[in-house]
Every structure is written in C-alpha cells, then in structure tokens.
Amino acid sequence: MHKIKLVHILTEIDTPREKSSIDSVSRVTNYGVEYIQQINVRYKGDDWKSTAAVSQSEFTNHGPGHYGAFQSFKKAMLENFTEDIDALVLCECDCIIETPIDFFVDKLNRGISFCKDNEVEYLSLGSRFVNGFLQSPELEEDLNYPDFYVTNKIILAHCVVLPQASREFIMKALEKYSWDSPDIWFNEVFWREGRSRFGIIKERLAHQHEGISLIDNVWKESQ
C-alpha cells in the first residue's frame, strides 16, 4: 500500500451533486487513504482577464469559472503535495466513484505502481472518452499492468493522480505558467517541457455527476 492523500475540491457542499460526491469519495478513508476536504468560495472577479490562459488563442473560450477552478487545483497542490507521500489524488466536486471502494483503492495503488515502473508523471482514473470519442491515444502497454496504458493526452480532471516523481516539476510549473482549465493546464505544461508520459485506466473508475457546471454554468451529462 502506498501513502496517498486525496484532496476533494468542493464549493457548494449542500447541493445534491456535491453531497453525492462527498458520500462517494470520502469512503476511501476506510482503506488507508488520507481524505481532505478543500471547501472553496466560488470565484467572482476580474483577475482572470489580466493574465492570458496558458492555451489562450482565438479558439479558447475561457472565463471566471475556469480561472476559479484552476485556483482551487493550485491551492490543493501547493498545500497538500508534500514530500512524504507517494501520490496526490485530486477529485473535483462532482466526482463519483462507480466501483466498490476497496476495488477503487486497489486500482489506485496499482496505478501508482504503474506510474513508477513506466516513468509516468500524471494519471487519470476517469474516462478516456468524451462524448463517445477517444481522447487518449494508446502509446504503450505494460503487460504487468493490463488495466492501464501510456498516453500523451488526458481530457477531464475529475479524478487524477500525481505521483511523487512529478512533485518538483508541478511546483515549478505553478510558478512558471499562468492559469487554464485544470485538465488543459496539465496537458499544456507537461507538453511544453517535453514530459508528456501520462497514464490512464482503460475502464474508468469514476465519472462526473450530471448537473450545472460551476465552470461555465452549463448543464452537463455524466462523463
């Protein structure tokens, strides 16, 4: 078993969606994972306009929700990605674990070992598909870890894992690069530094609860 911290990034904890997420994710404490709730105030402001997002282009459609989401992820990493853990897990407020918790924790531990053995610095336990389309191409397999594969792109960040090997890089990236939607930020900063060895599970362990997104106030189906 690895030493793992899981930070649950929350905002409106009295809403049905976040209550369901808390009930689901908090059960990891029964299986040796340190569970931390980070309750944020919903971002309202204009700071996001003063600094361009990492992926800013004419095709980027960002706003205060994306900025607020990134600041929440940044806070979670700065405050909890310590040197004494094997991995930091980040779960968004709509994350629902869809397997028995003991199975989830077992696969999480296997995923951390997969990262170590394959020099992977960023792992997703969510879906590799968005709206039915494959987002994470399969680049390499390890027969010792048949549930995972190496990829170079991850879309969705509702249940992601940062192994200890990525800590120094992440801390420097938080100083060097500006903000973005969390999943895009991870892709961009790793790509720009030539470190795009990511991992993803073949059969998702978690999905996003349907509902109104805090990022863009749009109803989103489960992914």
mmCIF file of C-alpha atoms in Angstrom:
data_model
loop_
_atom_site.group_PDB
_atom_site.id
_atom_site.type_symbol
_atom_site.label_atom_id
_atom_site.label_comp_id
_atom_site.label_asym_id
_atom_site.label_seq_id
_atom_site.Cartn_x
_atom_site.Cartn_y
_atom_site.Cartn_z
ATOM 1 C CA MET A 1 0.000 0.000 0.000
ATOM 2 C CA HIS A 2 1.178 3.480 -0.836
ATOM 3 C CA LYS A 3 0.913 6.620 1.251
ATOM 4 C CA ILE A 4 -1.776 8.620 -0.525
ATOM 5 C CA LYS A 5 -3.531 11.936 0.027
ATOM 6 C CA LEU A 6 -6.832 12.574 -1.714
ATOM 7 C CA VAL A 7 -7.995 16.185 -1.866
ATOM 8 C CA HIS A 8 -11.685 16.648 -2.606
ATOM 9 C CA ILE A 9 -12.083 20.085 -4.224
ATOM 10 C CA LEU A 10 -15.512 21.342 -3.147
ATOM 11 C CA THR A 11 -17.521 24.557 -3.344
ATOM 12 C CA GLU A 12 -21.254 24.177 -2.681
ATOM 13 C CA ILE A 13 -21.332 21.278 -0.246
ATOM 14 C CA ASP A 14 -25.067 21.496 0.468
ATOM 15 C CA THR A 15 -26.082 20.856 -3.136
ATOM 16 C CA PRO A 16 -27.285 17.348 -4.077
ATOM 17 C CA ARG A 17 -24.428 16.891 -6.545
ATOM 18 C CA GLU A 18 -21.678 17.664 -4.039
ATOM 19 C CA LYS A 19 -23.395 15.697 -1.286
ATOM 20 C CA SER A 20 -23.421 12.663 -3.549
ATOM 21 C CA SER A 21 -19.776 13.204 -4.404
ATOM 22 C CA ILE A 22 -18.760 13.519 -0.743
ATOM 23 C CA ASP A 23 -20.679 10.381 0.187
ATOM 24 C CA SER A 24 -18.917 8.508 -2.615
ATOM 25 C CA VAL A 25 -15.343 9.762 -2.370
ATOM 26 C CA SER A 26 -14.980 10.106 1.416
ATOM 27 C CA ARG A 27 -15.236 6.331 1.847
ATOM 28 C CA VAL A 28 -11.609 5.952 0.790
ATOM 29 C CA THR A 29 -10.691 6.706 4.401
ATOM 30 C CA ASN A 30 -11.806 3.178 5.275
ATOM 31 C CA TYR A 31 -8.989 1.797 3.125
ATOM 32 C CA GLY A 32 -5.950 3.762 4.226
ATOM 33 C CA VAL A 33 -6.210 6.860 2.014
ATOM 34 C CA GLU A 34 -5.992 10.259 3.729
ATOM 35 C CA TYR A 35 -9.106 12.190 2.709
ATOM 36 C CA ILE A 36 -9.026 16.004 2.788
ATOM 37 C CA GLN A 37 -11.933 18.304 2.012
ATOM 38 C CA GLN A 38 -10.971 21.639 0.497
ATOM 39 C CA ILE A 39 -14.032 23.882 0.504
ATOM 40 C CA ASN A 40 -13.607 26.894 -1.747
ATOM 41 C CA VAL A 41 -15.547 30.109 -2.160
ATOM 42 C CA ARG A 42 -16.928 30.363 -5.679
ATOM 43 C CA TYR A 43 -14.699 32.748 -7.607
ATOM 44 C CA LYS A 44 -16.170 36.069 -8.679
ATOM 45 C CA GLY A 45 -13.876 38.710 -10.043
ATOM 46 C CA ASP A 46 -11.912 40.060 -12.971
ATOM 47 C CA ASP A 47 -8.402 38.808 -12.203
ATOM 48 C CA TRP A 48 -8.726 36.213 -14.928
ATOM 49 C CA LYS A 49 -8.772 38.986 -17.533
ATOM 50 C CA SER A 50 -5.361 40.349 -16.571
ATOM 51 C CA THR A 51 -3.355 37.224 -17.423
ATOM 52 C CA ALA A 52 -3.870 35.102 -20.516
ATOM 53 C CA ALA A 53 -4.552 31.415 -20.034
ATOM 54 C CA VAL A 54 -1.741 29.026 -20.977
ATOM 55 C CA SER A 55 -3.668 27.831 -24.044
ATOM 56 C CA GLN A 56 -5.073 31.233 -24.935
ATOM 57 C CA SER A 57 -5.958 31.567 -28.611
ATOM 58 C CA GLU A 58 -8.809 32.763 -30.758
ATOM 59 C CA PHE A 59 -10.429 29.364 -30.215
ATOM 60 C CA THR A 60 -10.192 29.415 -26.408
ATOM 61 C CA ASN A 61 -13.415 30.164 -24.581
ATOM 62 C CA HIS A 62 -12.360 30.852 -21.010
ATOM 63 C CA GLY A 63 -13.979 32.827 -18.235
ATOM 64 C CA PRO A 64 -14.044 33.311 -14.458
ATOM 65 C CA GLY A 65 -15.220 29.739 -13.845
ATOM 66 C CA HIS A 66 -12.139 28.265 -15.491
ATOM 67 C CA TYR A 67 -9.902 30.636 -13.533
ATOM 68 C CA GLY A 68 -11.594 29.749 -10.269
ATOM 69 C CA ALA A 69 -11.311 26.021 -10.965
ATOM 70 C CA PHE A 70 -7.597 26.357 -11.635
ATOM 71 C CA GLN A 71 -7.010 28.387 -8.470
ATOM 72 C CA SER A 72 -8.722 25.623 -6.483
ATOM 73 C CA PHE A 73 -6.474 22.972 -8.038
ATOM 74 C CA LYS A 74 -3.440 25.160 -7.457
ATOM 75 C CA LYS A 75 -4.316 25.592 -3.784
ATOM 76 C CA ALA A 76 -4.812 21.839 -3.404
ATOM 77 C CA MET A 77 -1.409 21.095 -4.882
ATOM 78 C CA LEU A 78 0.516 23.799 -3.015
ATOM 79 C CA GLU A 79 -0.953 22.856 0.343
ATOM 80 C CA ASN A 80 -1.027 19.070 0.058
ATOM 81 C CA PHE A 81 1.595 17.793 -2.389
ATOM 82 C CA THR A 82 4.186 17.106 0.287
ATOM 83 C CA GLU A 83 7.400 15.124 0.037
ATOM 84 C CA ASP A 84 6.252 12.390 2.417
ATOM 85 C CA ILE A 85 3.535 10.890 0.204
ATOM 86 C CA ASP A 86 3.679 8.523 -2.753
ATOM 87 C CA ALA A 87 0.903 10.280 -4.654
ATOM 88 C CA LEU A 88 -1.627 13.093 -4.528
ATOM 89 C CA VAL A 89 -5.129 12.430 -5.846
ATOM 90 C CA LEU A 90 -7.295 15.372 -6.914
ATOM 91 C CA CYS A 91 -11.063 14.892 -7.147
ATOM 92 C CA GLU A 92 -13.474 17.542 -8.346
ATOM 93 C CA CYS A 93 -16.716 18.350 -6.573
ATOM 94 C CA ASP A 94 -18.785 16.224 -8.966
ATOM 95 C CA CYS A 95 -16.602 13.117 -8.857
ATOM 96 C CA ILE A 96 -18.480 9.853 -8.281
ATOM 97 C CA ILE A 97 -16.590 6.611 -7.725
ATOM 98 C CA GLU A 98 -18.545 3.967 -9.588
ATOM 99 C CA THR A 99 -16.893 0.817 -8.251
ATOM 100 C CA PRO A 100 -16.760 -0.687 -4.754
ATOM 101 C CA ILE A 101 -14.364 1.449 -2.730
ATOM 102 C CA ASP A 102 -11.975 -1.394 -1.933
ATOM 103 C CA PHE A 103 -11.692 -2.106 -5.668
ATOM 104 C CA PHE A 104 -11.082 1.586 -6.390
ATOM 105 C CA VAL A 105 -8.315 1.851 -3.788
ATOM 106 C CA ASP A 106 -6.686 -1.340 -5.049
ATOM 107 C CA LYS A 107 -6.636 0.003 -8.623
ATOM 108 C CA LEU A 108 -5.380 3.367 -7.360
ATOM 109 C CA ASN A 109 -2.432 1.656 -5.698
ATOM 110 C CA ARG A 110 -1.782 -0.382 -8.846
ATOM 111 C CA GLY A 111 -1.908 2.808 -10.871
ATOM 112 C CA ILE A 112 0.729 4.447 -8.679
ATOM 113 C CA SER A 113 2.993 1.424 -9.166
ATOM 114 C CA PHE A 114 2.323 1.599 -12.910
ATOM 115 C CA CYS A 115 3.432 5.230 -12.902
ATOM 116 C CA LYS A 116 6.649 4.419 -11.070
ATOM 117 C CA ASP A 117 7.553 1.472 -13.297
ATOM 118 C CA ASN A 118 6.785 3.352 -16.516
ATOM 119 C CA GLU A 119 8.063 6.841 -15.640
ATOM 120 C CA VAL A 120 4.554 8.265 -15.851
ATOM 121 C CA GLU A 121 4.002 11.619 -14.132
ATOM 122 C CA TYR A 122 0.249 12.137 -14.490
ATOM 123 C CA LEU A 123 -2.534 9.549 -14.313
ATOM 124 C CA SER A 124 -6.309 9.657 -14.862
ATOM 125 C CA LEU A 125 -8.801 7.273 -13.315
ATOM 126 C CA GLY A 126 -11.617 8.817 -15.319
ATOM 127 C CA SER A 127 -12.843 8.088 -18.814
ATOM 128 C CA ARG A 128 -10.607 8.143 -21.876
ATOM 129 C CA PHE A 129 -13.659 9.100 -23.927
ATOM 130 C CA VAL A 130 -15.567 12.394 -24.144
ATOM 131 C CA ASN A 131 -18.962 12.335 -25.839
ATOM 132 C CA GLY A 132 -18.120 8.916 -27.239
ATOM 133 C CA PHE A 133 -14.823 9.963 -28.841
ATOM 134 C CA LEU A 134 -11.463 8.574 -27.720
ATOM 135 C CA GLN A 135 -9.295 11.385 -26.313
ATOM 136 C CA SER A 136 -6.281 9.458 -25.003
ATOM 137 C CA PRO A 137 -4.383 7.519 -27.699
ATOM 138 C CA GLU A 138 -2.724 4.294 -26.628
ATOM 139 C CA LEU A 139 1.048 4.671 -27.000
ATOM 140 C CA GLU A 140 2.460 1.897 -24.826
ATOM 141 C CA GLU A 141 1.274 -1.020 -22.722
ATOM 142 C CA ASP A 142 2.882 -2.831 -19.795
ATOM 143 C CA LEU A 143 1.799 -6.450 -19.536
ATOM 144 C CA ASN A 144 2.308 -6.272 -15.771
ATOM 145 C CA TYR A 145 -0.425 -3.620 -15.596
ATOM 146 C CA PRO A 146 -3.110 -4.670 -18.089
ATOM 147 C CA ASP A 147 -5.652 -2.153 -16.752
ATOM 148 C CA PHE A 148 -3.555 0.878 -17.719
ATOM 149 C CA TYR A 149 -1.677 2.270 -20.690
ATOM 150 C CA VAL A 150 0.662 5.140 -21.505
ATOM 151 C CA THR A 151 -0.810 8.089 -23.399
ATOM 152 C CA ASN A 152 0.088 11.720 -24.108
ATOM 153 C CA LYS A 153 -3.268 13.405 -23.599
ATOM 154 C CA ILE A 154 -5.867 13.436 -20.841
ATOM 155 C CA ILE A 155 -9.183 15.240 -21.056
ATOM 156 C CA LEU A 156 -11.272 15.648 -17.859
ATOM 157 C CA ALA A 157 -9.660 16.109 -14.457
ATOM 158 C CA HIS A 158 -12.344 14.942 -12.039
ATOM 159 C CA CYS A 159 -10.153 12.108 -10.703
ATOM 160 C CA VAL A 160 -6.447 12.465 -11.424
ATOM 161 C CA VAL A 161 -3.293 11.247 -9.719
ATOM 162 C CA LEU A 162 0.080 12.967 -9.377
ATOM 163 C CA PRO A 163 2.814 10.534 -8.317
ATOM 164 C CA GLN A 164 5.646 11.804 -6.132
ATOM 165 C CA ALA A 165 8.000 11.812 -9.130
ATOM 166 C CA SER A 166 6.062 14.754 -10.591
ATOM 167 C CA ARG A 167 6.121 16.920 -7.477
ATOM 168 C CA GLU A 168 9.181 19.044 -8.231
ATOM 169 C CA PHE A 169 8.013 19.625 -11.801
ATOM 170 C CA ILE A 170 4.489 20.595 -10.704
ATOM 171 C CA MET A 171 5.750 23.086 -8.139
ATOM 172 C CA LYS A 172 7.979 24.761 -10.707
ATOM 173 C CA ALA A 173 5.194 24.749 -13.306
ATOM 174 C CA LEU A 174 2.853 26.521 -10.884
ATOM 175 C CA GLU A 175 5.410 29.329 -10.656
ATOM 176 C CA LYS A 176 6.299 29.417 -14.343
ATOM 177 C CA TYR A 177 2.943 29.108 -16.106
ATOM 178 C CA SER A 178 -0.308 31.003 -15.809
ATOM 179 C CA TRP A 179 -3.752 29.509 -15.351
ATOM 180 C CA ASP A 180 -6.070 27.437 -17.507
ATOM 181 C CA SER A 181 -8.903 24.972 -17.215
ATOM 182 C CA PRO A 182 -7.285 22.315 -14.976
ATOM 183 C CA ASP A 183 -7.198 19.444 -17.481
ATOM 184 C CA ILE A 184 -5.856 21.707 -20.234
ATOM 185 C CA TRP A 185 -3.267 23.178 -17.852
ATOM 186 C CA PHE A 186 -1.823 19.765 -17.001
ATOM 187 C CA ASN A 187 -1.584 18.796 -20.674
ATOM 188 C CA GLU A 188 -0.039 22.100 -21.716
ATOM 189 C CA VAL A 189 2.644 22.427 -19.034
ATOM 190 C CA PHE A 190 3.830 18.840 -19.439
ATOM 191 C CA TRP A 191 3.833 19.152 -23.255
ATOM 192 C CA ARG A 192 5.809 22.381 -23.174
ATOM 193 C CA GLU A 193 8.520 20.782 -21.067
ATOM 194 C CA GLY A 194 8.679 17.619 -23.201
ATOM 195 C CA ARG A 195 7.338 15.383 -20.430
ATOM 196 C CA SER A 196 4.148 14.004 -21.957
ATOM 197 C CA ARG A 197 4.208 10.486 -20.477
ATOM 198 C CA PHE A 198 0.752 10.208 -18.975
ATOM 199 C CA GLY A 199 -1.233 7.185 -17.874
ATOM 200 C CA ILE A 200 -4.898 6.330 -17.988
ATOM 201 C CA ILE A 201 -7.032 3.438 -16.871
ATOM 202 C CA LYS A 202 -8.811 1.504 -19.619
ATOM 203 C CA GLU A 203 -12.113 1.160 -17.778
ATOM 204 C CA ARG A 204 -12.960 4.271 -15.813
ATOM 205 C CA LEU A 205 -13.284 4.088 -12.037
ATOM 206 C CA ALA A 206 -15.041 7.441 -11.633
ATOM 207 C CA HIS A 207 -17.328 9.759 -13.556
ATOM 208 C CA GLN A 208 -18.668 13.282 -13.236
ATOM 209 C CA HIS A 209 -22.137 13.655 -11.722
ATOM 210 C CA GLU A 210 -24.551 15.288 -14.129
ATOM 211 C CA GLY A 211 -25.625 18.834 -13.354
ATOM 212 C CA ILE A 212 -24.862 22.521 -13.822
ATOM 213 C CA SER A 213 -21.105 23.019 -14.194
ATOM 214 C CA LEU A 214 -19.516 25.557 -11.845
ATOM 215 C CA ILE A 215 -17.073 26.404 -14.608
ATOM 216 C CA ASP A 216 -19.465 27.625 -17.288
ATOM 217 C CA ASN A 217 -22.978 27.334 -15.805
ATOM 218 C CA VAL A 218 -23.979 24.812 -18.471
ATOM 219 C CA TRP A 219 -25.859 21.569 -17.790
ATOM 220 C CA LYS A 220 -23.533 18.660 -18.451
ATOM 221 C CA GLU A 221 -24.329 14.991 -18.718
ATOM 222 C CA SER A 222 -22.283 12.427 -16.838
ATOM 223 C CA GLN A 223 -18.882 11.788 -18.402
#
